[in-house]
Amino acid sequence: MLTALARTATRRPLTVMLLWGLFLLLGFGLGTGVFARLSDNVPEVPGTESESAARYLDEMDPAGSSITGVVAGTPVADAGLRAEVERAVADVRKVAGVAAVPDPYATPGMIAEDGHALIVPVTLEGGLDDDAEERTLDAAAERIREIDAPDVHVSGGPLLGLQMGERAAQDVKNAELISLPVVLALLLVVFGGLRSALLPLVVAVSGIAGAFLALFLFSEVTDISVYAIQVTTMLGLGLAVDYALLMLVRFREERRTTEDVVEAVHRTVAAAGRTVLFSGLTVAVSLTGLLVFPSVFLRSMGLAVAAVVVIDMLAALTLLPALLARFGGRIPPAKSPGNGEEEGRFFARVARFAARRKMAVLAVVVPVLLVLALPVAGMSIVVGDARQLPADSEARQLQDTVAAHFPPGTGVSPVVVVAKPGTDAATADRIRALAPGATTRELPGGGAVIEIRPPGEADGAEATALVERVREMRGDAPVEVTGTAARLVDFRQMLAERAPWAALTVLAGIVLLLFAFTGSVLLPLRTVVTTLLSLAAALGVVVWVFQDGHLAGLLGAEGLGALSLTAPPLIVAIAFGLAMDYELFILARMREARLRSGDDREAVVTGLSRSGRVVTCAALLLAVVFAAFMTGGFSPILQIGLGLTLAVLIDATVVRMLLVPATMALLGRHAWWAPAPLRRVHDRFGLREEQTELPREKVPSGV
């Protein structure tokens, strides 16, 4: 298959480039339409009690969504301001699709006790389609913003989702403007030539276009989260550079032994192409764990990111060979290690040191990683609110203004208790008595809605405890709980129930793929253990920074007491896949050296000496991409960006350069062991890198 792809790409390079050019136009043309379709309904989980209660309310009490305006910074009792607010309220009431706008001067609780702020709530009609709702939101929000006051902000409800989508689009644009020039500069340093440096960027741009197009297509059938744009774009850009870097390094090596550019391309695809293929498959398999969860958000993210990985893989296996066939003759071959190439000598020294001092390396590195991982034990997740946005965003400014002028809990989403027909009065009374100020409204058919406002945040400990208390005391009564806190409780329960199955699915797939790649049953197990160590360490640092608040200010963030519920599952799934990416880079070279020399110990050293530079450069480039997405200030993306940056750097340096040779030396020749029946299966069906006639280069000893 790979040989056929390589021959097609080299026979018709212009056709392949034209097809990818059309794909780019489609991705950046049609695909960017996804920015208008992003959703912030992350915690909804089909089949849960909170989702069932919300659906019941939609059927029985189809009230529309609502947004909130706040006017502050001046005495609101001023006659001129009051007249202007009343005119704005009257105008908003006339907007098509608006159901109600209470007079803030005549409604209790709408004016702050200090007299310097007021709230203007706007309720929309139920049953509006997306276009009509967006027109209503724009018209109502714009009219409120026209009020002449120092601080006027409008957000909440569906408007918050739109504002997050706009922020996502801007953050992606800024991150690309930052990361692409830096990546190009680093590639120039790596390859020493503009032509070689530009080729990975061409593949990377294809990955970005693929990210947009994949998300747009998925948005036709499911909700796409506001977080999807940054996550898929950063991964699409980073993996594309990784794969192109691996292929280009191998191409330059092949050019040492042949002047025929087309033949060098074929050898590159036959050798490094298999590593790219398996790498793409392992990353995709790592993301299949997200499909085990019933959450629409996690499933859509898993499918979208897996699609982007496949697009990157195809670009590296088709577009890059076509570009190399067309322009590769002007790319100089790699220097021979015999000429004193220091990169190979350095990594060979590191590998020999780790292999000789294997117990000392394990005794130092493993405890350090475990200490970094300790905060994970206290990790907590929340749905989050506008505090996750940067301080200059309108939604954040609205929330900060309300918090500064109104009592705690103002505007906090309530715990919504749906008492269906048949609920006895005593049960309803006990529920209302759980917190002061509970309100009740009747539903058609004899049911009722009891709204209880928690004393703290909408998804804080008090709110989730309130949900659990209602569910404990309802007995057999037909009572269901929904709202932000209830969705969080159900989401946490979903994670706890499905996480073991997700882990089992991923581990089984990874073990099978690594067995097919190496023919060993111990190497996959060793790989999983070392990868989990680096992953836990990275996640522990994220908890320490964003949950506990240590050094968060350096990233333009703050400690929020918990992580966004989106961050941990995405960090775990993506970082695990990326770790497998680098593992395959190294194992491919180790296996190649072992088959050539038959020396297990020297195969480890040779494998690291030939792959260490590629892995280190790839990790550095990927870290640059992830770090660029940390400039936007959106807390969930900061968490994901920091987690992935640390995971990549820890894995590509500490784990791959120290733990891998140490554990390989500890296992010795048993590292490549498999039972005889499995060995026969691998000999018959297993896939491996094809051998190419490279010269038998001696790895510099250096020690």
XYZ file of C-alpha atoms in Angstrom:
703
model
C 0.000 0.000 0.000
C 2.734 2.441 0.950
C 4.743 1.556 -2.146
C 1.676 2.191 -4.298
C 1.088 5.563 -2.635
C 4.720 6.549 -3.162
C 4.700 5.556 -6.834
C 1.439 7.408 -7.464
C 2.765 10.543 -5.781
C 6.050 10.479 -7.728
C 4.501 9.649 -11.097
C 1.874 12.389 -10.920
C 3.186 14.944 -8.426
C 1.374 17.891 -10.027
C -1.956 16.049 -9.892
C -1.447 15.193 -6.222
C -0.489 18.788 -5.399
C -3.506 20.107 -7.321
C -5.882 17.813 -5.410
C -4.422 18.939 -2.088
C -4.657 22.553 -3.265
C -8.378 22.077 -3.870
C -8.639 20.505 -0.424
C -6.984 23.578 1.092
C -9.431 25.898 -0.639
C -12.328 23.781 0.606
C -10.975 23.716 4.158
C -10.285 27.432 4.438
C -13.417 28.341 2.489
C -16.229 26.042 3.609
C -14.519 24.728 6.755
C -14.186 28.096 8.493
C -17.985 28.242 8.616
C -17.731 26.074 11.732
C -16.903 29.166 13.825
C -20.558 30.208 13.646
C -21.741 26.775 14.834
C -19.794 26.318 18.054
C -21.620 25.305 21.219
C -20.815 25.690 24.916
C -23.170 22.871 26.004
C -20.275 20.704 27.136
C -21.646 18.936 30.240
C -24.793 17.470 28.662
C -24.770 13.667 28.712
C -27.606 11.796 26.958
C -29.458 9.305 29.129
C -28.669 10.990 32.447
C -31.231 12.294 34.911
C -30.269 15.926 34.331
C -30.730 15.539 30.574
C -34.057 13.714 31.038
C -35.381 16.459 33.336
C -34.241 19.187 30.929
C -36.010 17.452 28.052
C -39.193 17.153 30.135
C -39.053 20.877 30.871
C -38.591 21.699 27.195
C -41.754 19.752 26.419
C -43.913 21.007 29.286
C -42.563 24.530 29.736
C -40.971 25.626 26.461
C -39.600 28.928 27.721
C -36.958 30.613 25.620
C -33.361 31.245 26.591
C -32.263 34.467 28.236
C -29.391 36.931 28.237
C -28.323 39.542 30.767
C -27.256 43.148 30.443
C -25.574 45.110 33.211
C -25.223 48.891 33.450
C -22.677 50.155 36.005
C -20.078 52.743 36.848
C -22.445 55.624 37.631
C -25.405 56.280 39.966
C -28.309 54.506 38.289
C -30.839 56.807 39.999
C -29.708 59.660 37.754
C -32.785 60.917 35.895
C -31.033 61.031 32.534
C -29.691 57.506 32.833
C -33.048 56.195 34.040
C -34.822 57.695 31.049
C -32.235 56.184 28.711
C -32.514 52.727 30.324
C -36.312 52.825 30.127
C -36.158 53.761 26.421
C -33.741 50.885 25.799
C -36.007 48.450 27.663
C -38.990 49.596 25.600
C -37.033 49.175 22.351
C -35.787 45.708 23.270
C -39.363 44.615 24.061
C -40.265 45.464 20.456
C -37.511 43.260 18.994
C -38.952 40.261 17.161
C -38.359 37.124 19.233
C -38.119 38.846 22.630
C -40.671 37.494 25.119
C -40.094 39.699 28.170
C -37.864 42.442 29.554
C -38.733 43.455 33.146
C -38.315 47.071 34.194
C -35.141 47.025 36.351
C -36.364 50.065 38.329
C -39.617 48.321 39.281
C -38.300 44.758 39.795
C -36.814 43.794 43.189
C -33.170 42.758 43.119
C -32.336 44.379 39.786
C -30.624 47.431 41.303
C -27.458 47.093 43.412
C -27.556 48.224 47.025
C -24.751 50.695 46.358
C -26.888 52.280 43.618
C -24.119 52.068 41.006
C -25.307 49.111 38.912
C -28.473 47.546 37.548
C -29.342 44.363 35.690
C -31.462 44.127 32.536
C -32.583 40.504 31.964
C -33.981 39.641 28.512
C -36.024 36.476 27.912
C -36.458 35.195 24.380
C -39.474 33.398 22.952
C -39.361 29.621 22.871
C -39.172 27.680 19.628
C -36.915 30.110 17.724
C -34.704 28.537 15.092
C -30.969 29.239 15.181
C -31.012 32.077 12.653
C -33.976 33.827 14.255
C -32.451 33.468 17.727
C -29.143 34.923 16.535
C -30.898 37.918 14.953
C -32.832 38.502 18.156
C -29.721 38.247 20.289
C -27.776 40.666 18.104
C -30.568 43.255 18.031
C -31.315 43.092 21.763
C -27.660 43.131 22.821
C -26.772 45.987 20.497
C -29.608 48.148 21.799
C -28.562 47.598 25.439
C -24.943 48.436 24.576
C -26.117 51.815 23.236
C -26.965 52.933 26.788
C -24.604 55.783 27.673
C -22.846 54.594 30.841
C -19.217 53.876 31.797
C -19.726 50.099 31.959
C -22.340 48.357 29.812
C -21.965 44.638 29.112
C -24.278 41.975 27.679
C -23.730 38.223 27.821
C -25.125 34.990 29.231
C -27.188 32.188 27.721
C -26.649 31.578 24.008
C -24.828 34.897 23.702
C -22.048 33.492 25.890
C -21.573 30.644 23.414
C -21.353 33.092 20.509
C -18.819 35.220 22.363
C -16.743 32.153 23.149
C -16.853 31.164 19.467
C -15.620 34.600 18.431
C -12.867 34.388 21.023
C -11.920 30.938 19.759
C -11.606 32.205 16.191
C -9.434 35.123 17.292
C -7.249 32.906 19.491
C -6.670 30.451 16.631
C -5.682 33.284 14.306
C -3.278 34.779 16.852
C -1.770 31.387 17.684
C -1.100 30.655 14.011
C 0.484 34.081 13.527
C 2.789 33.357 16.466
C 3.564 29.676 15.944
C 4.106 29.462 12.179
C 6.998 31.976 12.014
C 8.639 30.415 15.089
C 8.237 26.913 13.662
C 9.708 28.100 10.350
C 12.697 29.632 12.151
C 13.324 26.404 14.078
C 13.020 24.333 10.903
C 15.575 26.606 9.252
C 17.941 25.837 12.127
C 17.253 22.105 11.870
C 17.634 21.788 8.099
C 19.787 24.793 7.270
C 17.767 25.624 4.165
C 14.544 27.455 3.344
C 13.251 24.833 0.916
C 13.499 21.996 3.446
C 11.974 24.188 6.152
C 8.968 25.204 4.070
C 7.861 21.673 3.179
C 6.702 20.759 6.729
C 4.743 24.025 6.865
C 2.935 23.118 3.655
C 1.892 19.837 5.254
C 0.987 21.714 8.469
C -1.301 24.131 6.609
C -3.003 21.082 5.107
C -3.547 19.811 8.642
C -5.159 23.103 9.679
C -7.446 23.064 6.646
C -8.347 19.485 7.479
C -9.166 20.484 11.052
C -11.597 23.172 9.901
C -13.243 20.935 7.293
C -13.578 17.942 9.626
C -15.204 20.088 12.316
C -17.568 21.682 9.806
C -18.714 18.280 8.550
C -19.203 16.982 12.084
C -21.194 20.121 12.940
C -23.792 18.974 10.405
C -24.700 16.008 12.608
C -23.681 16.953 16.159
C -22.754 19.857 18.417
C -19.170 21.070 18.198
C -17.628 22.540 21.318
C -16.021 25.970 21.455
C -12.876 24.165 22.607
C -12.709 22.024 19.477
C -11.176 24.675 17.247
C -8.098 25.272 19.363
C -7.563 21.608 20.243
C -7.888 20.223 16.714
C -5.921 23.062 15.159
C -3.017 22.792 17.601
C -2.875 19.025 17.178
C -3.295 19.160 13.394
C -0.514 21.708 13.077
C 1.820 19.939 15.478
C 1.437 16.399 14.131
C 1.794 17.570 10.533
C 5.146 19.134 11.387
C 6.172 15.977 13.284
C 5.383 13.643 10.407
C 6.953 15.895 7.794
C 10.077 16.248 9.925
C 10.421 12.474 10.273
C 9.986 11.960 6.533
C 12.409 14.742 5.575
C 15.144 13.503 7.908
C 14.821 10.021 6.406
C 14.767 11.440 2.859
C 18.031 13.276 3.473
C 19.550 10.070 4.833
C 18.439 8.136 1.762
C 19.975 10.805 -0.461
C 23.378 9.828 0.935
C 23.161 6.486 -0.880
C 21.368 7.414 -4.110
C 21.315 10.378 -6.455
C 17.943 9.283 -7.842
C 15.419 11.545 -6.102
C 12.431 9.359 -6.964
C 14.172 6.267 -5.598
C 15.018 8.169 -2.420
C 11.348 9.126 -2.039
C 10.280 5.496 -2.486
C 12.761 4.333 0.150
C 11.630 7.080 2.507
C 7.971 6.112 2.243
C 8.810 2.398 2.532
C 10.765 3.001 5.762
C 9.684 6.158 7.588
C 6.266 5.996 5.950
C 5.448 2.894 7.975
C 6.360 4.742 11.157
C 4.062 7.601 10.126
C 1.284 5.130 9.333
C 1.574 3.356 12.673
C 1.969 6.652 14.503
C -1.234 7.985 12.979
C -3.035 4.779 13.844
C -1.818 4.797 17.454
C -2.824 8.431 17.977
C -6.233 7.706 16.446
C -6.632 4.591 18.619
C -5.713 6.637 21.698
C -8.607 8.934 20.877
C -11.100 6.088 20.443
C -11.283 5.988 24.222
C -13.333 9.184 24.010
C -15.962 7.327 21.979
C -16.696 5.083 24.968
C -18.208 8.042 26.826
C -21.849 8.907 26.043
C -21.012 12.624 26.254
C -21.674 14.295 22.899
C -18.768 16.644 23.565
C -16.215 13.900 24.187
C -17.423 11.766 21.303
C -17.401 14.645 18.825
C -13.933 15.710 19.999
C -12.626 12.168 19.641
C -13.998 11.818 16.107
C -12.858 15.278 15.013
C -9.313 14.946 16.369
C -8.973 11.416 14.966
C -10.082 12.740 11.570
C -7.433 15.464 11.717
C -4.759 12.893 12.612
C -5.721 10.790 9.584
C -5.589 13.884 7.342
C -2.096 14.725 8.623
C -1.005 11.144 8.034
C -2.352 11.142 4.466
C -0.706 14.490 3.735
C 2.649 13.142 4.935
C 2.251 9.973 2.809
C 0.975 11.600 -0.401
C 1.477 15.375 -0.541
C 4.992 15.375 0.907
C 6.291 12.617 -1.442
C 4.856 14.579 -4.384
C 6.611 17.739 -3.190
C 9.855 15.822 -2.677
C 9.635 14.277 -6.138
C 9.216 17.751 -7.602
C 11.633 19.772 -5.467
C 13.651 17.216 -3.500
C 16.623 17.329 -5.874
C 17.558 20.698 -4.411
C 17.498 19.420 -0.819
C 21.020 18.451 0.285
C 21.643 14.992 1.763
C 22.301 14.582 5.468
C 25.849 14.628 6.731
C 27.354 11.270 7.512
C 27.845 10.494 11.204
C 31.374 9.546 10.275
C 32.052 13.221 9.582
C 31.575 14.124 13.233
C 27.871 14.815 13.488
C 27.544 15.818 17.128
C 23.812 15.145 17.496
C 24.232 11.388 17.109
C 27.220 11.359 19.455
C 25.328 13.236 22.187
C 22.298 10.938 22.134
C 24.527 7.869 21.979
C 26.295 9.055 25.133
C 23.010 9.678 26.919
C 21.712 6.241 25.932
C 24.876 4.470 27.093
C 24.865 6.359 30.369
C 21.209 5.446 31.062
C 21.822 1.814 30.105
C 24.924 1.489 32.312
C 23.352 3.279 35.294
C 19.897 1.855 34.778
C 19.032 1.345 38.441
C 20.291 4.809 39.406
C 18.321 6.397 36.559
C 15.157 4.580 37.588
C 15.705 5.445 41.260
C 15.912 9.168 40.432
C 13.550 9.695 37.498
C 10.595 7.603 38.657
C 10.254 9.277 42.112
C 10.548 12.737 40.542
C 7.729 11.974 38.100
C 5.626 10.514 40.914
C 6.108 13.653 43.027
C 5.003 15.823 40.092
C 1.954 13.578 39.731
C 0.853 13.877 43.388
C -1.598 16.803 42.856
C -3.680 14.581 40.566
C -4.984 12.825 43.692
C -6.805 16.020 44.696
C -7.990 16.986 41.226
C -11.517 18.393 40.919
C -13.461 19.356 37.789
C -16.217 21.919 37.233
C -18.321 23.119 34.336
C -16.868 26.601 34.706
C -18.265 30.012 33.857
C -17.180 33.340 32.407
C -14.279 33.486 34.880
C -12.494 31.103 32.525
C -12.400 33.853 29.885
C -9.736 36.597 29.779
C -10.379 39.730 31.825
C -10.934 41.833 28.689
C -13.798 39.666 27.372
C -17.334 41.037 27.682
C -18.714 37.952 29.420
C -15.970 38.101 32.051
C -16.486 41.844 32.567
C -20.203 41.299 33.081
C -19.624 38.611 35.693
C -16.985 40.685 37.489
C -19.309 43.706 37.524
C -22.194 41.687 38.967
C -19.882 40.164 41.588
C -18.615 43.625 42.585
C -22.050 45.268 43.025
C -24.538 42.510 43.893
C -24.787 39.939 46.713
C -23.045 36.570 46.245
C -25.147 34.180 44.203
C -26.787 36.865 42.046
C -27.193 35.480 38.572
C -26.021 32.011 39.635
C -27.813 29.227 37.784
C -30.174 27.474 40.210
C -30.532 23.821 41.027
C -33.710 22.968 39.123
C -35.957 20.317 40.687
C -38.692 18.928 38.455
C -41.552 17.546 40.542
C -43.594 15.505 38.086
C -47.298 14.720 38.615
C -47.705 12.370 41.562
C -45.149 14.069 43.804
C -46.620 14.405 47.298
C -46.743 17.821 48.983
C -44.558 16.711 51.909
C -41.673 15.807 49.596
C -41.956 19.132 47.775
C -41.961 20.985 51.102
C -38.828 19.176 52.296
C -37.047 20.069 49.038
C -38.022 23.743 49.325
C -36.734 23.798 52.903
C -33.207 22.827 51.832
C -32.256 26.446 51.085
C -33.870 29.821 51.721
C -35.501 31.665 48.855
C -36.598 28.604 46.864
C -39.230 29.446 44.255
C -41.948 27.258 42.757
C -43.930 27.533 39.552
C -46.619 25.209 38.322
C -46.361 23.209 35.107
C -49.192 22.090 32.822
C -50.523 18.687 33.832
C -49.977 19.066 37.572
C -46.202 19.122 37.826
C -44.026 21.882 39.281
C -40.551 23.352 39.027
C -38.685 24.193 42.237
C -35.642 26.432 41.772
C -33.082 26.514 44.592
C -30.177 28.930 44.377
C -27.007 27.529 45.990
C -25.017 29.761 48.330
C -21.833 29.539 46.231
C -21.025 29.009 42.563
C -23.451 27.288 40.216
C -21.147 24.242 40.033
C -19.435 24.600 43.401
C -19.312 22.128 46.259
C -22.460 23.547 47.891
C -24.433 23.239 44.658
C -23.376 19.654 43.909
C -24.034 18.683 47.544
C -27.515 20.162 47.176
C -28.142 18.009 44.108
C -27.049 14.886 45.963
C -29.234 15.815 48.948
C -32.356 16.193 46.804
C -31.698 12.860 45.100
C -31.223 11.145 48.469
C -34.388 12.492 50.092
C -36.869 12.137 47.221
C -37.429 8.428 47.847
C -39.826 6.935 45.303
C -41.326 10.293 44.330
C -41.156 11.173 40.588
C -38.615 13.958 41.160
C -35.656 14.732 38.884
C -32.879 17.313 39.234
C -31.270 19.315 36.436
C -29.320 22.552 36.056
C -25.579 23.248 35.938
C -24.721 21.467 39.187
C -26.810 18.413 38.319
C -25.136 18.154 34.910
C -21.741 18.298 36.596
C -22.697 15.538 39.044
C -23.897 13.354 36.176
C -20.797 14.141 34.101
C -18.518 13.125 36.955
C -20.459 9.913 37.436
C -20.244 9.213 33.706
C -16.465 9.666 33.785
C -16.102 7.382 36.804
C -18.228 4.641 35.230
C -16.821 4.750 31.712
C -13.161 5.698 32.334
C -12.044 2.087 33.068
C -13.690 0.876 29.852
C -12.150 3.734 27.889
C -8.720 2.920 29.310
C -9.155 -0.770 28.532
C -10.190 0.004 24.952
C -7.207 2.279 24.365
C -4.666 0.006 26.030
C -5.881 -3.037 24.111
C -5.625 -1.170 20.815
C -2.196 0.255 21.630
C -0.808 -3.101 22.748
C -2.031 -4.782 19.562
C -0.580 -2.065 17.330
C 2.773 -2.062 19.104
C 2.886 -5.845 18.942
C 2.228 -5.676 15.214
C 5.005 -3.093 14.915
C 7.636 -4.765 17.142
C 6.682 -8.426 17.518
C 7.134 -8.102 21.292
C 4.625 -8.429 24.131
C 6.851 -6.793 26.763
C 7.671 -3.622 24.814
C 4.020 -2.516 24.621
C 3.616 -3.018 28.381
C 6.845 -1.150 29.137
C 5.739 1.653 26.801
C 2.358 2.012 28.500
C 3.878 2.194 31.996
C 6.502 4.825 31.139
C 3.965 6.851 29.169
C 1.503 6.889 32.050
C 4.271 8.178 34.328
C 5.019 11.177 32.113
C 1.316 11.814 31.548
C 0.531 11.795 35.280
C 3.425 14.187 35.937
C 2.177 16.662 33.329
C -1.403 16.506 34.603
C -0.182 16.969 38.166
C 1.529 20.228 37.223
C -1.671 21.436 35.509
C -3.619 20.777 38.732
C -0.934 22.534 40.796
C -1.071 25.620 38.557
C -4.702 26.069 37.545
C -6.554 24.426 40.427
C -4.266 25.407 43.289
C -3.219 28.722 41.719
C 0.584 28.366 41.910
C 2.307 30.501 39.226
C -0.980 30.815 37.321
C -0.478 34.564 37.080
C 2.562 34.018 34.864
C 0.206 32.554 32.270
C -2.355 35.335 32.602
C -4.711 33.046 34.532
C -5.775 32.450 38.116
C -6.403 29.496 40.378
C -10.080 28.601 40.093
C -10.121 25.774 42.644
C -10.806 23.163 39.961
C -10.023 22.286 36.361
C -12.433 22.654 33.486
C -14.167 19.319 32.927
C -12.953 19.444 29.308
C -9.249 19.513 30.171
C -8.369 16.190 31.901
C -9.965 13.778 29.384
C -8.547 15.666 26.400
C -5.063 15.991 27.918
C -4.995 12.281 28.745
C -6.265 11.116 25.346
C -4.136 13.419 23.186
C -0.941 13.253 25.252
C -1.103 9.469 25.352
C -1.355 9.390 21.573
C 1.548 11.816 21.149
C 3.700 9.745 23.498
C 3.058 6.728 21.298
C 4.094 8.915 18.368
C 7.611 9.430 19.769
C 7.831 5.860 21.015
C 7.324 4.610 17.475
C 9.966 6.999 16.127
C 12.502 5.439 18.500
C 11.352 1.811 18.298
C 11.485 1.914 14.498
C 15.164 2.844 14.589
C 15.933 0.364 17.382
C 14.287 -2.473 15.514
C 16.056 -1.525 12.308
C 19.440 -1.506 14.075
C 18.689 -4.781 15.879
C 17.744 -6.575 12.653
C 20.922 -5.271 11.041
C 23.415 -5.987 13.851
C 21.728 -8.561 16.119
C 23.115 -6.739 19.189
C 20.274 -5.810 21.573
C 22.302 -3.371 23.664
C 23.838 -1.520 20.717
C 20.439 -1.458 19.007
C 19.156 0.721 21.843
C 22.099 3.099 21.520
C 21.923 3.183 17.729
C 18.178 3.677 17.765
C 18.419 6.666 20.102
C 21.399 8.162 18.293
C 19.503 8.137 15.001
C 16.081 9.119 16.349
C 17.028 11.364 19.284
C 17.517 14.472 17.159
C 14.240 13.919 15.302
C 12.283 13.286 18.509
C 13.812 16.283 20.288
C 13.211 18.631 17.355
C 9.682 17.306 16.872
C 8.914 17.768 20.580
C 10.306 21.298 20.544
C 8.253 22.215 17.472
C 5.116 20.677 18.947
C 5.717 22.482 22.249
C 5.978 25.776 20.336
C 2.618 25.093 18.699
C 0.935 24.212 22.001
C 2.521 27.171 23.781
C 1.240 29.553 21.094
C -2.306 28.517 21.932
C -1.651 29.493 25.543
C -1.501 33.172 24.561
C -5.277 33.538 24.234
C -6.127 33.601 27.937
C -9.079 31.161 27.775
C -8.529 29.013 30.874
C -9.592 25.588 29.495
C -7.279 26.047 26.498
C -4.491 27.255 28.796
C -4.943 24.068 30.816
C -4.923 21.846 27.742
C -2.015 23.752 26.201
C 0.145 23.549 29.331
C -0.718 19.893 29.891
C 0.183 18.898 26.335
C 3.325 21.050 26.274
C 4.627 19.482 29.469
C 3.585 15.977 28.437
C 5.434 16.281 25.125
C 8.602 17.756 26.628
C 8.746 15.338 29.573
C 8.061 12.360 27.353
C 10.504 13.291 24.596
C 13.353 14.096 26.981
C 13.189 12.490 30.416
C 11.221 9.405 29.407
C 12.505 8.631 25.898
C 16.124 9.613 26.548
C 16.534 8.195 30.069
C 13.730 5.822 31.061
C 13.557 4.046 27.698
C 17.251 3.010 27.520
C 17.281 2.235 31.249
C 14.241 -0.047 31.056
C 15.442 -1.580 27.789
C 18.759 -2.390 29.448
C 16.898 -3.845 32.437
C 14.858 -6.116 30.161
C 17.838 -6.992 27.947
C 17.129 -9.483 25.195
C 13.749 -10.232 26.775
C 12.489 -6.803 25.627
C 11.763 -8.262 22.171
C 10.327 -11.521 23.519
C 6.982 -13.025 22.536
C 5.568 -16.538 23.057
C 6.191 -18.856 20.137
C 2.548 -18.866 18.922
C 2.432 -15.065 18.906
C 5.829 -14.921 17.241
C 4.507 -17.067 14.408
C 1.457 -14.824 14.122
C 3.669 -11.755 13.888
C 5.986 -13.377 11.348
C 2.989 -14.048 9.150
C 0.777 -11.008 9.668
C 2.829 -8.389 11.513
C 3.814 -5.151 9.835
C 7.231 -3.615 10.137
C 9.462 -1.074 8.483
C 10.957 -2.329 5.258
C 14.710 -2.604 5.180
C 16.655 -0.247 2.966
C 20.233 -0.668 1.915
C 21.802 1.931 4.153
C 25.522 1.752 4.854
C 26.554 0.151 8.109
C 27.498 3.321 9.935
C 29.220 3.048 13.240
C 27.604 5.010 16.021
C 30.192 7.253 17.703
C 31.120 5.749 21.038
C 32.073 8.977 22.753
C 32.423 7.275 26.150
